[in-house]
Each structure stands twice: as C-alpha cells, then as structure tokens.
Short mmCIF file of C-alpha atoms and ligand atoms in Angstrom, two decimals:
data_model
loop_
_atom_site.label_atom_id
_atom_site.label_comp_id
_atom_site.label_asym_id
_atom_site.label_seq_id
_atom_site.Cartn_x
_atom_site.Cartn_y
_atom_site.Cartn_z
CA MET A 1 68.21 -78.14 -25.52
CA ARG A 2 70.70 -80.73 -24.35
CA GLY A 3 69.27 -83.81 -25.97
CA PRO A 4 66.65 -86.10 -24.52
CA HIS A 5 68.20 -86.70 -21.07
CA ILE A 6 68.18 -83.23 -19.67
CA VAL A 7 67.46 -84.44 -16.18
CA LEU A 8 70.31 -85.42 -13.91
CA ARG A 9 69.83 -88.78 -12.26
CA VAL A 10 72.01 -90.08 -9.46
CA PHE A 11 72.39 -93.46 -7.81
CA ASN A 12 71.32 -93.18 -4.19
CA THR A 13 72.95 -95.75 -1.91
CA LEU A 14 69.88 -95.35 0.29
CA GLY A 15 67.39 -97.44 -1.65
CA ARG A 16 69.99 -98.49 -4.23
CA ARG A 17 68.30 -96.87 -7.19
CA LEU A 18 68.65 -94.07 -9.69
CA GLU A 19 66.76 -90.95 -8.67
CA GLU A 20 66.12 -87.63 -10.30
CA PHE A 21 68.39 -85.06 -8.67
CA ARG A 22 66.42 -82.25 -7.08
CA PRO A 23 68.25 -80.26 -4.42
CA VAL A 24 66.42 -79.31 -1.25
CA ARG A 25 66.77 -75.62 -2.16
CA GLN A 26 66.53 -74.81 -5.85
CA GLY A 27 69.82 -73.84 -7.46
CA ARG A 28 71.84 -74.52 -4.32
CA VAL A 29 73.58 -77.82 -3.67
CA LEU A 30 74.94 -78.61 -0.23
CA MET A 31 77.49 -81.41 -0.23
CA TYR A 32 79.45 -83.05 2.59
CA VAL A 33 82.26 -85.51 1.89
CA CYS A 34 84.12 -87.49 4.55
CA GLY A 35 87.72 -86.38 4.45
CA PRO A 36 90.91 -87.85 5.86
CA THR A 37 92.11 -88.98 9.24
CA VAL A 38 95.44 -87.19 9.20
CA TYR A 39 97.87 -89.76 10.57
CA ASP A 40 99.77 -90.59 7.38
CA TYR A 41 100.48 -89.39 3.85
CA THR A 42 97.58 -88.95 1.46
CA HIS A 43 97.50 -91.91 -0.91
CA VAL A 44 96.05 -92.70 -4.30
CA GLY A 45 92.97 -94.33 -2.76
CA HIS A 46 92.06 -91.07 -1.03
CA ALA A 47 92.65 -89.18 -4.27
CA ARG A 48 90.26 -91.50 -6.08
CA THR A 49 87.44 -90.37 -3.81
CA TYR A 50 88.40 -86.69 -3.67
CA VAL A 51 88.76 -86.38 -7.45
CA ALA A 52 85.45 -88.18 -8.00
CA PHE A 53 83.58 -85.70 -5.79
CA ASP A 54 85.39 -82.79 -7.37
CA VAL A 55 84.17 -83.96 -10.79
CA ILE A 56 80.65 -84.25 -9.39
CA LYS A 57 80.86 -80.78 -7.90
CA ARG A 58 82.24 -79.26 -11.10
CA TYR A 59 79.49 -80.84 -13.16
CA LEU A 60 76.80 -79.54 -10.80
CA LYS A 61 78.32 -76.09 -11.16
CA LEU A 62 78.33 -76.44 -14.93
CA LEU A 63 74.60 -77.17 -14.72
CA GLY A 64 74.23 -73.83 -12.97
CA HIS A 65 73.99 -74.93 -9.33
CA ASP A 66 75.68 -72.98 -6.63
CA VAL A 67 77.59 -75.70 -4.76
CA LEU A 68 78.88 -75.57 -1.21
CA HIS A 69 81.31 -78.42 -0.59
CA VAL A 70 82.41 -79.25 2.95
CA GLN A 71 85.06 -81.92 3.59
CA ASN A 72 86.13 -82.58 7.16
CA ILE A 73 89.56 -83.29 8.57
CA THR A 74 89.69 -85.80 11.41
CA ASP A 75 92.53 -84.43 13.50
CA ILE A 76 91.95 -86.46 16.67
CA ASP A 77 91.68 -90.24 16.54
CA ASP A 78 93.22 -93.47 17.92
CA LYS A 79 95.55 -93.74 14.94
CA ILE A 80 96.90 -90.20 15.34
CA ILE A 81 97.49 -90.78 19.05
CA ARG A 82 99.23 -94.11 18.34
CA ARG A 83 101.53 -92.59 15.75
CA ALA A 84 102.41 -89.68 18.05
CA HIS A 85 103.31 -92.18 20.81
CA GLU A 86 105.44 -94.25 18.46
CA GLU A 87 107.35 -91.22 17.23
CA GLU A 88 107.37 -89.47 20.61
CA ARG A 89 105.79 -86.40 19.10
CA ASP A 90 102.87 -84.28 20.13
CA TRP A 91 99.67 -85.59 18.51
CA ARG A 92 98.88 -82.08 17.22
CA GLU A 93 102.17 -81.99 15.38
CA VAL A 94 101.37 -85.31 13.68
CA ALA A 95 97.90 -84.07 12.68
CA ASP A 96 99.25 -80.76 11.37
CA ALA A 97 102.01 -82.36 9.32
CA PHE A 98 99.61 -84.70 7.52
CA THR A 99 96.97 -81.99 7.15
CA ARG A 100 99.58 -80.01 5.24
CA ASP A 101 100.33 -83.04 3.05
CA TYR A 102 96.60 -83.51 2.38
CA LEU A 103 96.01 -79.85 1.47
CA GLU A 104 98.99 -79.85 -0.83
CA ALA A 105 97.76 -83.02 -2.55
CA LEU A 106 94.36 -81.42 -3.13
CA SER A 107 95.93 -78.30 -4.52
CA ARG A 108 98.12 -80.26 -6.93
CA LEU A 109 95.09 -82.25 -8.05
CA ASN A 110 93.29 -78.97 -8.73
CA ILE A 111 90.57 -79.66 -6.17
CA LYS A 112 89.00 -76.75 -4.36
CA VAL A 113 87.01 -77.62 -1.27
CA ASP A 114 84.99 -74.72 0.14
CA LEU A 115 85.29 -75.58 3.82
CA HIS A 116 87.62 -77.86 5.71
CA PRO A 117 86.36 -78.04 9.31
CA ARG A 118 88.58 -79.85 11.80
CA VAL A 119 87.18 -81.90 14.66
CA THR A 120 89.22 -80.29 17.44
CA GLU A 121 87.73 -76.91 16.54
CA HIS A 122 84.21 -78.25 17.15
CA ILE A 123 84.41 -79.99 20.52
CA GLY A 124 81.82 -77.62 22.03
CA ASP A 125 79.34 -78.32 19.20
CA ILE A 126 79.98 -82.05 19.56
CA ILE A 127 79.24 -81.97 23.30
CA GLU A 128 75.99 -80.07 22.65
CA PHE A 129 74.91 -82.58 20.01
CA ILE A 130 75.63 -85.54 22.30
CA GLN A 131 73.70 -83.86 25.12
CA LEU A 132 70.75 -83.46 22.76
CA LEU A 133 70.86 -87.19 22.02
CA ILE A 134 70.97 -88.00 25.75
CA ASP A 135 68.05 -85.62 26.43
CA ARG A 136 66.01 -87.24 23.69
CA GLY A 137 66.66 -90.72 25.08
CA ASN A 138 68.82 -91.88 22.18
CA ALA A 139 72.10 -92.03 24.09
CA TYR A 140 73.26 -93.07 27.55
CA VAL A 141 76.24 -92.40 29.80
CA ALA A 142 78.11 -95.56 30.79
CA PRO A 143 79.92 -96.03 34.15
CA SER A 144 83.31 -95.18 32.60
CA GLY A 145 82.07 -91.74 31.48
CA SER A 146 81.82 -92.82 27.85
CA VAL A 147 78.57 -92.03 26.06
CA TYR A 148 76.95 -94.46 23.62
CA PHE A 149 74.24 -94.18 21.02
CA ASP A 150 71.47 -96.68 21.72
CA VAL A 151 70.81 -98.20 18.32
CA SER A 152 67.53 -99.78 19.46
CA THR A 153 65.99 -96.27 19.72
CA TYR A 154 66.29 -95.62 15.99
CA ASP A 155 64.09 -97.72 13.73
CA GLY A 156 65.87 -97.05 10.44
CA TYR A 157 69.16 -98.63 11.48
CA GLY A 158 70.63 -100.83 8.75
CA GLU A 159 68.62 -99.30 5.88
CA LEU A 160 71.51 -97.42 4.33
CA SER A 161 73.89 -100.37 4.18
CA GLY A 162 71.15 -102.92 3.60
CA ARG A 163 72.20 -104.77 6.76
CA LEU A 164 68.75 -105.29 8.05
CA SER A 165 69.34 -107.95 10.68
CA ARG A 166 70.99 -107.52 14.05
CA GLU A 167 73.51 -110.30 13.44
CA LEU A 168 74.99 -108.23 10.64
CA TRP A 169 75.55 -105.20 12.85
CA GLY A 170 76.96 -107.02 15.84
CA GLN A 171 79.74 -108.70 13.92
CA GLU A 172 81.24 -105.44 12.83
CA GLN A 173 81.22 -103.61 16.15
CA GLU A 174 83.78 -104.01 18.88
CA PHE A 175 82.13 -105.39 21.97
CA VAL A 176 82.57 -103.41 25.15
CA LYS A 177 80.91 -104.79 28.29
CA GLU A 178 79.42 -101.50 29.41
CA LYS A 179 77.34 -101.15 26.24
CA ARG A 180 73.67 -102.05 26.40
CA ASN A 181 73.85 -103.72 23.01
CA PRO A 182 77.01 -104.88 21.26
CA PHE A 183 76.23 -102.68 18.26
CA ASP A 184 75.80 -99.43 20.20
CA PHE A 185 78.58 -97.05 19.22
CA ALA A 186 80.63 -94.50 21.14
CA LEU A 187 79.72 -90.82 20.86
CA TRP A 188 82.15 -89.79 23.57
CA LYS A 189 85.15 -91.81 24.79
CA ALA A 190 86.19 -91.41 28.41
CA ALA A 191 89.85 -90.37 28.67
CA LYS A 192 92.49 -93.06 29.10
CA PRO A 193 95.82 -92.27 30.74
CA GLY A 194 98.25 -90.44 28.47
CA GLU A 195 95.59 -89.55 25.88
CA PRO A 196 94.41 -86.07 24.91
CA TRP A 197 91.10 -85.08 26.49
CA TRP A 198 88.56 -82.29 26.78
CA GLU A 199 86.23 -81.46 29.67
CA SER A 200 82.61 -82.50 29.23
CA PRO A 201 79.48 -82.93 31.40
CA TRP A 202 80.38 -86.66 31.57
CA GLY A 203 84.01 -86.14 32.58
CA PRO A 204 87.19 -85.78 30.56
CA GLY A 205 87.26 -87.50 27.20
CA ARG A 206 87.22 -87.08 23.44
CA PRO A 207 84.69 -87.56 20.65
CA GLY A 208 84.05 -90.91 19.01
CA TRP A 209 84.61 -90.99 15.26
CA HIS A 210 81.10 -90.86 13.77
CA ILE A 211 79.69 -87.92 15.71
CA GLU A 212 82.00 -85.34 14.12
CA CYS A 213 80.43 -85.63 10.66
CA SER A 214 76.87 -85.21 11.95
CA VAL A 215 77.94 -82.16 13.92
CA MET A 216 80.09 -80.42 11.33
CA SER A 217 77.67 -81.01 8.48
CA THR A 218 74.83 -79.55 10.56
CA ARG A 219 77.02 -76.60 11.55
CA TYR A 220 77.85 -75.61 7.97
CA LEU A 221 75.06 -77.07 5.84
CA GLY A 222 72.06 -76.97 8.17
CA GLU A 223 69.79 -79.73 9.39
CA GLN A 224 69.06 -81.16 5.97
CA PHE A 225 71.29 -81.25 2.93
CA ASP A 226 71.62 -82.75 -0.52
CA ILE A 227 74.67 -84.94 -0.96
CA HIS A 228 76.63 -86.94 1.55
CA GLY A 229 79.61 -88.68 0.04
CA GLY A 230 82.62 -90.78 0.79
CA GLY A 231 84.18 -94.06 -0.23
CA SER A 232 82.01 -97.17 -0.20
CA ASP A 233 84.16 -98.43 2.71
CA LEU A 234 82.33 -95.88 4.87
CA ILE A 235 78.77 -97.06 4.26
CA PHE A 236 78.93 -99.34 7.28
CA PRO A 237 79.29 -98.54 10.07
CA HIS A 238 80.33 -94.89 9.64
CA HIS A 239 77.49 -93.55 7.50
CA GLU A 240 74.91 -95.86 9.00
CA ASN A 241 75.81 -94.43 12.41
CA GLU A 242 75.91 -90.84 11.18
CA ARG A 243 72.44 -91.24 9.73
CA ALA A 244 71.03 -92.84 12.87
CA GLN A 245 72.34 -90.18 15.26
CA SER A 246 71.46 -87.25 12.97
CA GLU A 247 67.92 -88.34 12.21
CA ALA A 248 67.39 -89.14 15.89
CA ALA A 249 68.74 -85.78 17.09
CA LEU A 250 67.39 -83.49 14.38
CA GLY A 251 64.09 -85.25 13.77
CA ARG A 252 64.52 -84.85 10.00
CA ARG A 253 63.87 -87.60 7.50
CA PRO A 254 65.60 -87.68 5.22
CA TRP A 255 68.51 -85.91 6.87
CA VAL A 256 70.50 -86.42 3.67
CA LYS A 257 68.70 -86.59 0.34
CA TYR A 258 71.31 -88.42 -1.75
CA TRP A 259 74.02 -90.74 -0.44
CA LEU A 260 76.78 -91.15 -3.03
CA HIS A 261 79.67 -93.57 -2.63
CA THR A 262 82.80 -94.07 -4.66
CA GLY A 263 84.16 -97.46 -5.64
CA MET A 264 87.44 -98.45 -4.06
CA LEU A 265 90.84 -98.00 -5.56
CA THR A 266 92.51 -101.39 -5.44
CA VAL A 267 95.96 -102.93 -5.77
CA LYS A 268 95.86 -106.49 -7.08
CA GLY A 269 92.19 -106.56 -6.23
CA GLU A 270 92.61 -105.39 -2.63
CA LYS A 271 91.58 -102.00 -1.27
CA MET A 272 94.52 -99.58 -1.08
CA SER A 273 94.88 -98.87 2.62
CA LYS A 274 97.50 -98.18 5.18
CA SER A 275 96.52 -101.22 7.23
CA LEU A 276 97.13 -103.58 4.28
CA GLY A 277 100.52 -101.97 3.65
CA ASN A 278 99.88 -101.42 -0.06
CA ILE A 279 99.61 -97.65 -0.25
CA VAL A 280 101.21 -95.43 -2.85
CA ALA A 281 101.57 -91.95 -1.41
CA LEU A 282 100.60 -89.16 -3.79
CA ARG A 283 103.81 -87.27 -3.19
CA GLU A 284 105.70 -90.33 -4.49
CA LEU A 285 103.38 -90.70 -7.44
CA PHE A 286 103.79 -87.02 -8.35
CA ALA A 287 107.54 -87.52 -8.61
CA LYS A 288 106.85 -89.76 -11.59
CA TRP A 289 103.57 -88.54 -13.04
CA LYS A 290 102.28 -85.02 -13.46
CA PRO A 291 99.34 -84.23 -11.15
CA GLU A 292 97.27 -83.50 -14.29
CA VAL A 293 97.89 -87.05 -15.52
CA VAL A 294 96.94 -88.55 -12.15
CA ARG A 295 93.83 -86.39 -12.06
CA LEU A 296 92.84 -87.30 -15.61
CA TRP A 297 93.26 -91.01 -14.89
CA LEU A 298 91.12 -90.82 -11.74
CA ALA A 299 88.53 -88.46 -13.20
CA SER A 300 87.99 -90.65 -16.27
CA ALA A 301 86.60 -93.57 -14.27
CA HIS A 302 82.97 -93.86 -13.27
CA TYR A 303 82.89 -92.77 -9.62
CA ARG A 304 81.15 -95.97 -8.53
CA SER A 305 83.43 -98.43 -10.25
CA VAL A 306 86.27 -100.23 -8.56
CA LEU A 307 89.48 -98.86 -10.00
CA GLU A 308 92.67 -100.89 -10.13
CA PHE A 309 95.97 -99.07 -9.78
CA SER A 310 98.14 -99.70 -12.82
CA GLU A 311 101.06 -98.16 -14.68
CA GLU A 312 99.34 -98.87 -18.01
CA ALA A 313 96.30 -96.85 -16.99
CA LEU A 314 98.56 -93.94 -16.07
CA GLN A 315 100.44 -94.25 -19.35
CA GLN A 316 97.13 -94.10 -21.20
CA ALA A 317 96.14 -91.04 -19.16
CA GLN A 318 99.47 -89.45 -20.05
CA ARG A 319 98.77 -89.93 -23.76
CA ASN A 320 95.24 -88.57 -23.36
CA TYR A 321 96.52 -85.57 -21.45
CA GLU A 322 99.12 -84.77 -24.09
CA ARG A 323 96.52 -84.99 -26.80
CA LEU A 324 94.14 -82.66 -24.98
CA LEU A 325 96.93 -80.23 -24.32
CA ALA A 326 98.14 -80.30 -27.93
CA VAL A 327 94.67 -79.65 -29.32
CA ALA A 328 94.02 -76.82 -26.86
CA HIS A 329 97.33 -75.19 -27.79
CA GLU A 330 96.85 -75.60 -31.52
CA LEU A 331 93.37 -74.10 -31.43
CA ARG A 332 94.59 -71.23 -29.33
CA ASN A 333 97.53 -70.53 -31.60
CA ILE A 334 95.27 -70.25 -34.60
CA LEU A 335 92.98 -67.87 -32.77
CA GLU A 336 95.85 -65.79 -31.49
CA LYS A 337 97.50 -65.48 -34.85
CA GLY A 338 94.30 -65.20 -36.83
CA GLU A 339 95.60 -67.90 -39.18
CA CYS A 340 92.21 -69.01 -40.39
CA SER A 341 89.60 -68.36 -42.97
CA PHE A 342 86.77 -66.06 -41.96
CA ARG A 343 84.34 -67.88 -44.21
CA LEU A 344 82.12 -70.67 -43.07
CA SER A 345 81.88 -73.49 -45.59
CA ASP A 346 79.22 -76.20 -45.71
CA GLU A 347 81.81 -78.55 -44.28
CA GLY A 348 82.38 -76.07 -41.49
CA VAL A 349 78.66 -76.01 -40.71
CA LYS A 350 78.72 -79.80 -40.65
CA THR A 351 81.62 -79.76 -38.19
CA LEU A 352 79.75 -77.29 -35.99
CA ARG A 353 76.78 -79.64 -35.95
CA MET A 354 79.00 -82.59 -35.08
CA MET A 355 80.44 -80.65 -32.18
CA GLU A 356 76.98 -79.81 -30.86
CA GLY A 357 76.23 -83.52 -31.03
CA LEU A 358 79.29 -84.28 -28.92
CA ARG A 359 78.24 -81.66 -26.43
CA ASP A 360 74.76 -83.21 -26.13
CA SER A 361 76.30 -86.65 -25.66
CA PHE A 362 78.67 -85.36 -22.99
CA TYR A 363 75.77 -83.90 -20.98
CA GLU A 364 73.67 -87.01 -21.48
CA ALA A 365 76.45 -89.18 -20.11
CA MET A 366 77.09 -86.94 -17.12
CA ASN A 367 73.35 -86.72 -16.45
CA ASP A 368 73.34 -90.50 -16.26
CA ASP A 369 74.75 -90.70 -12.72
CA PHE A 370 77.89 -88.71 -13.60
CA ASN A 371 79.11 -91.28 -16.11
CA ALA A 372 82.47 -89.59 -16.65
CA SER A 373 83.97 -92.59 -18.34
CA ARG A 374 81.42 -92.29 -21.18
CA ALA A 375 81.38 -88.47 -21.11
CA PHE A 376 85.15 -88.26 -21.50
CA SER A 377 85.02 -90.48 -24.58
CA TYR A 378 83.19 -87.60 -26.30
CA VAL A 379 85.94 -85.23 -25.25
CA TYR A 380 88.45 -87.47 -27.02
CA GLU A 381 86.12 -87.56 -30.01
CA LEU A 382 86.37 -83.79 -30.04
CA THR A 383 90.15 -84.03 -30.19
CA SER A 384 89.84 -86.47 -33.10
CA LEU A 385 87.45 -84.10 -34.82
CA ALA A 386 89.90 -81.28 -34.25
CA TYR A 387 92.61 -83.18 -36.13
CA SER A 388 90.40 -84.64 -38.84
CA ARG A 389 88.36 -81.51 -39.58
CA VAL A 390 88.81 -78.35 -37.49
CA LEU A 391 92.57 -77.94 -37.88
CA GLN A 392 92.71 -79.15 -41.46
CA ARG A 393 91.48 -75.97 -43.14
CA PRO A 394 90.73 -73.80 -40.14
CA GLU A 395 87.67 -71.60 -40.26
CA ALA A 396 87.31 -68.97 -37.53
CA ALA A 397 83.81 -69.87 -36.37
CA VAL A 398 84.65 -73.58 -36.17
CA VAL A 399 87.98 -73.10 -34.41
CA LEU A 400 86.40 -70.75 -31.92
CA ARG A 401 83.61 -73.23 -31.20
CA ALA A 402 86.05 -76.13 -30.78
CA TYR A 403 88.08 -74.01 -28.39
CA SER A 404 85.09 -72.90 -26.33
CA LEU A 405 83.72 -76.44 -26.21
CA LEU A 406 87.02 -77.78 -24.92
CA GLU A 407 87.00 -75.05 -22.30
CA GLU A 408 83.48 -76.08 -21.31
CA PHE A 409 84.49 -79.75 -20.99
CA ASN A 410 87.55 -78.72 -19.03
CA ARG A 411 85.37 -77.14 -16.38
CA VAL A 412 84.62 -80.74 -15.40
CA ILE A 413 87.89 -82.44 -16.35
CA GLY A 414 90.05 -79.75 -14.76
CA VAL A 415 93.43 -80.59 -16.32
CA LEU A 416 93.74 -77.76 -18.85
CA ASP A 417 93.20 -74.84 -16.51
CA ARG A 418 96.60 -73.43 -17.23
CA VAL A 419 95.84 -73.20 -20.94
CA PHE A 420 92.50 -71.55 -20.39
CA ALA A 421 93.56 -69.38 -17.47
CA ARG A 422 96.14 -67.81 -19.71
CA ALA A 423 93.40 -67.25 -22.24
CA PRO A 424 94.74 -65.21 -25.10
CA GLU A 425 93.81 -61.59 -25.38
CA LEU A 426 91.36 -62.27 -28.15
CA PRO A 427 90.52 -59.38 -30.46
CA PHE A 428 86.99 -59.33 -29.12
CA GLU A 429 85.38 -56.82 -31.46
CA GLN A 430 86.89 -58.32 -34.59
CA LEU A 431 85.72 -61.76 -33.51
CA VAL A 432 82.16 -60.55 -33.00
CA GLU A 433 82.34 -58.89 -36.45
CA VAL A 434 83.46 -62.21 -37.94
CA ILE A 435 80.59 -64.06 -36.33
CA VAL A 436 78.13 -61.37 -37.44
CA GLU A 437 79.47 -61.63 -40.99
CA VAL A 438 79.16 -65.42 -40.97
CA ARG A 439 75.61 -65.04 -39.77
CA ARG A 440 74.83 -62.46 -42.48
CA ARG A 441 75.94 -64.95 -45.12
CA LEU A 442 73.88 -67.69 -43.51
CA ARG A 443 70.81 -65.47 -43.67
CA MET A 444 71.52 -64.63 -47.30
CA SER A 445 71.59 -68.33 -48.06
CA LYS A 446 68.32 -68.61 -46.08
CA ASN A 447 69.85 -70.74 -43.33
CA TYR A 448 67.72 -68.99 -40.74
CA GLU A 449 67.82 -71.83 -38.27
CA LEU A 450 71.56 -71.58 -37.74
CA ALA A 451 71.49 -67.78 -37.97
CA ASP A 452 68.95 -67.65 -35.14
CA TRP A 453 70.97 -70.11 -33.14
CA ILE A 454 74.04 -67.88 -33.42
CA ARG A 455 71.98 -64.85 -32.36
CA ASP A 456 70.62 -66.73 -29.31
CA GLN A 457 74.04 -68.05 -28.33
CA LEU A 458 75.59 -64.61 -28.54
CA ALA A 459 72.71 -63.17 -26.50
CA LYS A 460 73.50 -65.69 -23.76
CA LEU A 461 77.09 -64.47 -23.81
CA GLY A 462 75.88 -60.90 -23.44
CA VAL A 463 76.19 -59.78 -27.06
CA ARG A 464 72.86 -58.69 -28.56
CA LEU A 465 72.29 -58.49 -32.28
CA TYR A 466 69.74 -56.23 -33.99
CA ASP A 467 68.86 -56.83 -37.59
CA ARG A 468 67.93 -53.83 -39.77
CA GLY A 469 67.21 -55.28 -43.18
CA GLU A 470 70.45 -56.94 -44.26
CA GLU A 471 72.49 -54.93 -41.78
CA THR A 472 73.16 -56.13 -38.25
CA LYS A 473 74.18 -53.99 -35.31
CA TRP A 474 75.50 -55.42 -32.09
CA VAL A 475 75.67 -54.16 -28.52
CA ILE A 476 77.03 -55.58 -25.33
CA GLY A 477 74.52 -56.18 -22.56
P1 AMP B 501 90.35 -92.21 5.60
O1 AMP B 501 91.42 -91.23 5.90
O2 AMP B 501 90.83 -93.62 5.46
O3 AMP B 501 89.17 -92.08 6.55
O4 AMP B 501 89.77 -91.87 4.15
C1 AMP B 501 89.40 -90.60 3.70
C2 AMP B 501 88.48 -90.71 2.51
O5 AMP B 501 89.13 -91.46 1.45
C3 AMP B 501 87.18 -91.47 2.79
O6 AMP B 501 86.11 -90.87 2.06
C4 AMP B 501 87.46 -92.86 2.30
O7 AMP B 501 86.28 -93.57 1.94
C5 AMP B 501 88.34 -92.61 1.10
N1 AMP B 501 89.25 -93.74 0.79
C6 AMP B 501 90.17 -94.30 1.61
N2 AMP B 501 90.79 -95.33 0.99
C7 AMP B 501 90.24 -95.44 -0.25
C8 AMP B 501 90.45 -96.31 -1.38
N3 AMP B 501 91.36 -97.28 -1.37
N4 AMP B 501 89.71 -96.09 -2.50
C9 AMP B 501 88.77 -95.10 -2.53
N5 AMP B 501 88.53 -94.26 -1.50
C10 AMP B 501 89.25 -94.41 -0.37
ZN1 ZN B 502 82.15 -88.92 7.99
#
C-alpha cells in the first residue's frame, strides 16, 4: 500500500547495522531518551536531540504504534552542586529553575514527552537496584561507603560502543584508588562535606550518574523495552554502563532492543557544549527566530548526521516554514470559501496520483531509518505541486487531498499545528456529497479503480458508501 519499502528499518548502534523494527509488544513502542542535567539553560545542542526523538516518536505514531516516551531529568549531579555553591543558592533551587527553562523550551518546540521522571524522586528505587547488583555479585561496597559496579562481572562490556579492549575503557574513566579496576564506575557516591546526601545501607551518599537511567526506565517501561536514545556523546561511557548494570541486574538480553543515537550539533566543527563555552541558549535563539523555524531546521536533518549551527540554515528554514504556512492557509481558504470547481478533470486525477506518489516516497524515506531530510524534500515537492497545479484551477477533491496530505505530513513535522488545530468548520455533508458525485462520474467513465479507491479511503475515515445501480447512499460508521 505504501510502496515497496513498507517495513521500517532502523540503525542500531548495538551491532552498527540496519534492522527491521519490531517492537517487543506488538503495536506498543516503549522509548527512553536521556534528558538534561539541569544546571544551565537548555541550548541548541539539546534541542537537536530532543527534536530528533520527537520526530521519531511522531512517525511511529503515524504508523499506528502507541508510543510511551520517557525522558529523565537529572536534578542531582556534581555540576548542579557546583553551580549552587558558586551562586550561594540551594541546589534544589538551581535544579528547579533550569527544569522550568527546559520544560518551556520543549513546549515552544512543540515536543510532548509522556513522562519526565526526576532522579531525586527515585532514590529508594535506586538503592534497591544497587542492592540487587551487590547481591548478585556485580557490585561492591568500597571503604569510603561508595558502591562500584565491577565491570569484570559483565561479559558484554564494550559491545555497544565498540570499545572491545580494556585499554579503551580505562582511559576514559577517572581513576579512584579504592576501585578494583580503573574502569569500574560509581553506582553510589559516599557523601562529601557540604554536599546533599540521602541515607542508604552503605551510609549517607547520593547516586552516581548512570544508575538513574537503568532504574527509571525499568520503573516506567519494564525490564525490557524497545528504544533507548540520546546523543552520540552518551554512547560511552553512559550507555555502555547503563547496559552493563541493567543486563547484569535484570538478567535480560537484550535489555534494550534498539539503541538510537543522534549526531552532534556543532559550532565550527566542535560539539556545542557548556564546557567548551560555545552554547547558544534556546531562549536567546527564540528572541530572533520563531520556535517553528528552529524546529523545522532541526527536524529536517537526518537524526544521525552531524549538524552545524548556522544562520544560513535557519534562514533557509524560515523560507521553508513560510512556504508551508502559505500553502496550508491558501488551501484552507479555498475550502472554507468553497471557491473551487466541484468537477474532477483528467488533470485533477493526474495531480491526485502525483500526490499519492509523494506520500509513498515520504513513507519510504522515513522507513529508511527515519530519513527526515529526504522525506521532507517530498513535503516541499507538495508545496511546489500546490502552486503549479492544485491552486491554479482549484478542484475540490484535489484541494481537499492536498490539504489532508499536508496535515498528515505535519503530524511528523509539527510546525503547522496552529493551522490544523484551528481546522475550519468544514461543511462535512456537502463535502461527502461532492466526493460521492466525483466518484459517480468516475464510475460512469468506467474508472473503477479510482472509484474503488475513493470508496475504500472513505470507509477508513468512517464513511461507508453503498451503490444501488447508479445511485450511491452513504452512512457514517
Ligand atoms: P546533557 O544535559 O548534556 O546530559 O544532555 C542532554 C541530552 O542532550 C543528551 O541526550 C545529550 O546527548 C544531548 N546533547 C547535549 N549536547 C548535544 C549536542 N551538542 N548535540 C546533540 N545532542 C546533544
Ligand atoms: Zn541516561
């Protein structure tokens, strides 16, 4: 029905290959994305990853999956504590302020995450999980009261990142004398003076970074789920460590079926990050560019490609956005005012066919590892088609199809919601009559193929047609 590539294939970082996407439970997709450490303003680099996963989620929904998307908020961490000290504020205040900034950024980018668990609300779960790892012999308590994961007890370590030799792990990990191996990582950090702490069986302390994601994903998505995402900067050590501790504790392989990672957003070739001092905060960017333009720019890139921040790219996105908006408005105006012919010409039929071709191509591109950059080119082709054919001598059936197709594409793109949310009060019955009349004429000219297609499409929308000789009756349901 949707061209030759009806199967969605995704690039799994684990194994580095394209795989057919089959969720663990049919029709239900469970997705966990690593969210922010809230110690500073949300920047464009973060947005690159959040928009990419939102596009992925929206596309999965368009395919008919029921998606549950969890994205954590790290609200306790060295960086938050440091900032609070520097500014002589309570660390909770720092975390809350930047959580607010993050949630506002998501809302302006039209991203809806289903669940936003915060680490400090899961300390009890974290302690239980760590205890499980100790009981199973995968973790040990050091003299300071810190607890470490013993990497030598998990045989798959390094597979996700492709760092298969010990030398490659050791270089990246801070070396603390009390660790058994330099690459063991902290699950629980014993409290240091002046730092926030929670009681635990091993003394006062706070969670290490990696453990939170294993715990919160298990809490909300269960012991095995479909997609684990984040930026490619997290593959090692964060995701490698998450995988090791989860598979060790839960005894599930694979714990995560598909690991998806976004390419970095760069400035002059370098990753945009606070530590490099090259960040552009979203709230600053929104003062100059509409959130829809920023979203369109980010959404139009392939999620795995490295994306360079540039004014030109935003200007191009601005032009694309204006074009999409103009076409959506023009189509809607025609429908609202009924300023179109209710006949379907041969040229109109041709345009309908061309639009179905664009739809097939859009799905094919998205099925090819969510290739939004290619898929969006077909959306722009639709806008060209609108100007060159649909809006020239508007015919009701063609205008309506162009409008509904743009609405369908927008379910992934997500920048025209305001146009479609204020969908015009269409004269529903008259429109069905028009379509039925067009179909009657098609049948008279023996174009049964298209007539049947219209009947099937309407049936999917809940409008059933019954032919009695040349007459057609329709009912809803
Ligand atoms: P952080 O707060 O740095 O832990 O980042 C939160 C999320 O944004 C993670 O999924 C990161 O991988 C992602 N991220 C951070 N910086 C960038 C960047 N420059 N480009 C793309 N993604 C990023
Ligand atoms: Zn994580």
